[in-house]
Amino acid sequence: MPRIKDHEDKKNQILEALNQCLQEKPFDQTSIKDIARAADVNHGLLHYYFKNKEDILTQYIKYVIDHYKTLFNDWLTAIEAQNFNEKELIEEFFDFMNSRITLNKKLSKVFIEIWEIAAYNSNIRSILQQAYREWIDTLSEMLNTVTKDPAAARQVSAATVAFLEGMALFSIILTPDTFDFNQVLTGFQKKIIESL
Amino acid sequence: MPRIKDHEDKKNQILEALNQCLQEKPFDQTSIKDIARAADVNHGLLHYYFKNKEDILTQYIKYVIDHYKTLFNDWLTAIEAQNFNEKELIEEFFDFMNSRITLNKKLSKVFIEIWEIAAYNSNIRSILQQAYREWIDTLSEMLNTVTKDPAAARQVSAATVAFLEGMALFSIILTPDTFDFNQVLTGFQKKIIESL
Amino acid sequence: MPRIKDHEDKKNQILEALNQCLQEKPFDQTSIKDIARAADVNHGLLHYYFKNKEDILTQYIKYVIDHYKTLFNDWLTAIEAQNFNEKELIEEFFDFMNSRITLNKKLSKVFIEIWEIAAYNSNIRSILQQAYREWIDTLSEMLNTVTKDPAAARQVSAATVAFLEGMALFSIILTPDTFDFNQVLTGFQKKIIESL
Amino acid sequence: MPRIKDHEDKKNQILEALNQCLQEKPFDQTSIKDIARAADVNHGLLHYYFKNKEDILTQYIKYVIDHYKTLFNDWLTAIEAQNFNEKELIEEFFDFMNSRITLNKKLSKVFIEIWEIAAYNSNIRSILQQAYREWIDTLSEMLNTVTKDPAAARQVSAATVAFLEGMALFSIILTPDTFDFNQVLTGFQKKIIESL
DNA sequence: CATGAATGAGTTTTCATTCAT
DNA sequence: GATGAATGAAAACTCATTCAT
């Protein structure tokens, strides 16, 4: 058992190293030696733990998505313990999203990279699709608690997630003086809640 | 005189070739020979017309943005000739955006690539920033004609553009069965107009 | 006739341009476009006036050697008009050599380049050999006027010319603080004259 | 431990290969593949052992100079064991120089190349300057043992080294029929010794 | 498991040369 | 004569991958 754990630890160490690298350079400009250096392991080892460079990428993307799914589920468990009503829950959800996901600049940068990879690579795209579907579904269910129209809830969910991703993009591409990211996020979310 | 025109024509021919290539592969995986092949010119010529590979990219991005700015201005001129009231104008604007920009899949794919490049390259980022600023400003001015609060109009503009970019992303990443892109676009835009 | 003169003028203009370029970069790192730019002519023209890049080099080296041969002959004509005795003549010769040839830094730099080219290119080597032979012969004849041993005179000539070339090299490679080039030149030449 | 030695051995193998190549072509015309072929290693390896082509050159020049410094020191140790008087020592020194350095044609050819590189490259020039300074200093000290005037000794040293370098040049550029290199060397050196 | 030397395909770039206008 | 577009060979360099130790 510890063997497998060590093995997984080392792999995660390498995936974390890639995560670090992606703050500096896009994946295509990141060499295996770059990743090995960041992980402080010999570059030859990367070929022991991963089939090839693309395999590192695929596992990395799964790792990132899993990580944030876990983060979300942990938050959900914690939040459900508290006695929020439906509306408050949605507000809490947006708060969590804004602070931990959308305005998390390191994460947003990585996601812009993942979008691009997914746009050209159907395997990655499938993984990402699944994540977005789950995300939209989750939000949809929450909105359903405060509205009567499931179809409308789903559409608003999709639109809201699109909006959040657009904001994540802007947080990386635009300078803070263009507009106040936080204000636009919360202001618009308030309108969305009201419109339901 | 024709010399200069020929020169520009050839450059545009090469930039169009890159545009084509970017439907298949990201820029980093597109070789200069790939572009030359698509443009049906000798690869050495690319170094005659452009300083280096990055120069092709920079000029390409300027070219794409310029192209769509021209497209927009042409539409604006045409639309102003017709006697729309303010509200109708905004609706027409959204129609144009949806059909020509956001749901133009070739364009969206290219823009996902440009986002990624901009995330890592500050020169490209500056160019893109300027384009987004102008876009948000333009929409802001239109919204100002139907509302009394310029600050609110600007925030809604920013949010709307973020939403459109998120939808462009989804049109590439998600499969059409996830939700109806067009319906979500128009439905949400209707809400935005109502909320003003 | 003027045609031919124009033609020669243009060629010389190009050769002078190469001379300029060689102050910056060795010949192998100087492109035809570099030379064309320095000569302020279109690069295609260089292929009209010269067979190829090596032809420019060959003609350039002939041109440089001819130029300094002319310079020397002009000096000789001028000096012979004055009534110097044999010993004074030799001193005058050394003065001329030191100031116009050996310590002419632009020339020395070019000559280091020519040596290197000659070391690998037998055509150029032949041209250079001939020049050195003539130079040694000329000095030999002068020394013969003050000594009785022609064989010894020839050997001292050869050694002297070798010494001058070594000093030309040092004037480019060494910094002035290493030793006083001029003092070493004149001091050693005095010894040579005395030793005859 | 053997690892480091192997590594150095391989590097030296490559530097020796360059040494061989420089007998045929100047450095600028020698490709990395040429060097790899001569070293009988894969060309990619050269980029493993050296940062780039210039790095090979720099290390090569240091290697050559070091090699001949070692050669000289070994000779010095050997010669000091024998009981020569000061004058004999200087004669032995000239003998060593003539046979092992100045009239070593492979070495002289390489040095003409190094001169040229140094003329245009200040890094290389610094390395070469240092070597010439040491050489002149060494000779100067030897001459000081048989003369009373240190300043004069230093000037004669500088002149002598210049003369030797000029003779090295001539041994490559001129044909043996021009004059007897060995005779001129020894004859002139005899005069130098007498003149002290 | 770990290391680092070795391989070779592929990439960008430079440039002499040609040639139509 | 002059121009500048076009060609293609060759260069330096990168890097994923393999593999012996």
PDB file of C-alpha atoms in Angstrom, chain A residues 13 21 35 39 41 60 62 76 83 102 110 118 122 125 158 170 177 193:
ATOM      1  CA  GLN A  13       4.472  16.227  -7.165  1.00  0.00           C
ATOM      2  CA  CYS A  21       5.218  25.899 -14.869  1.00  0.00           C
ATOM      3  CA  ILE A  35       8.649  20.214 -15.368  1.00  0.00           C
ATOM      4  CA  ALA A  39       9.409  18.957  -9.463  1.00  0.00           C
ATOM      5  CA  VAL A  41      13.230  15.071 -10.044  1.00  0.00           C
ATOM      6  CA  TYR A  60      -2.815  17.088 -15.058  1.00  0.00           C
ATOM      7  CA  LYS A  62      -8.000  15.568 -14.655  1.00  0.00           C
ATOM      8  CA  LEU A  76     -20.934  22.158  -0.018  1.00  0.00           C
ATOM      9  CA  ASN A  83     -28.903  26.518   8.084  1.00  0.00           C
ATOM     10  CA  THR A 102     -13.364  33.100 -10.876  1.00  0.00           C
ATOM     11  CA  VAL A 110      -4.458  27.683 -16.053  1.00  0.00           C
ATOM     12  CA  ALA A 118      -9.448  21.501 -25.304  1.00  0.00           C
ATOM     13  CA  SER A 122     -10.940  16.177 -28.336  1.00  0.00           C
ATOM     14  CA  ARG A 125     -12.380  18.533 -24.576  1.00  0.00           C
ATOM     15  CA  ALA A 158     -25.615  27.994 -18.471  1.00  0.00           C
ATOM     16  CA  PHE A 170     -11.087  39.234 -18.227  1.00  0.00           C
ATOM     17  CA  ASP A 177      -8.440  49.805 -14.208  1.00  0.00           C
ATOM     18  CA  ILE A 193     -30.997  36.315  -8.653  1.00  0.00           C
TER      19      ILE A 193
END
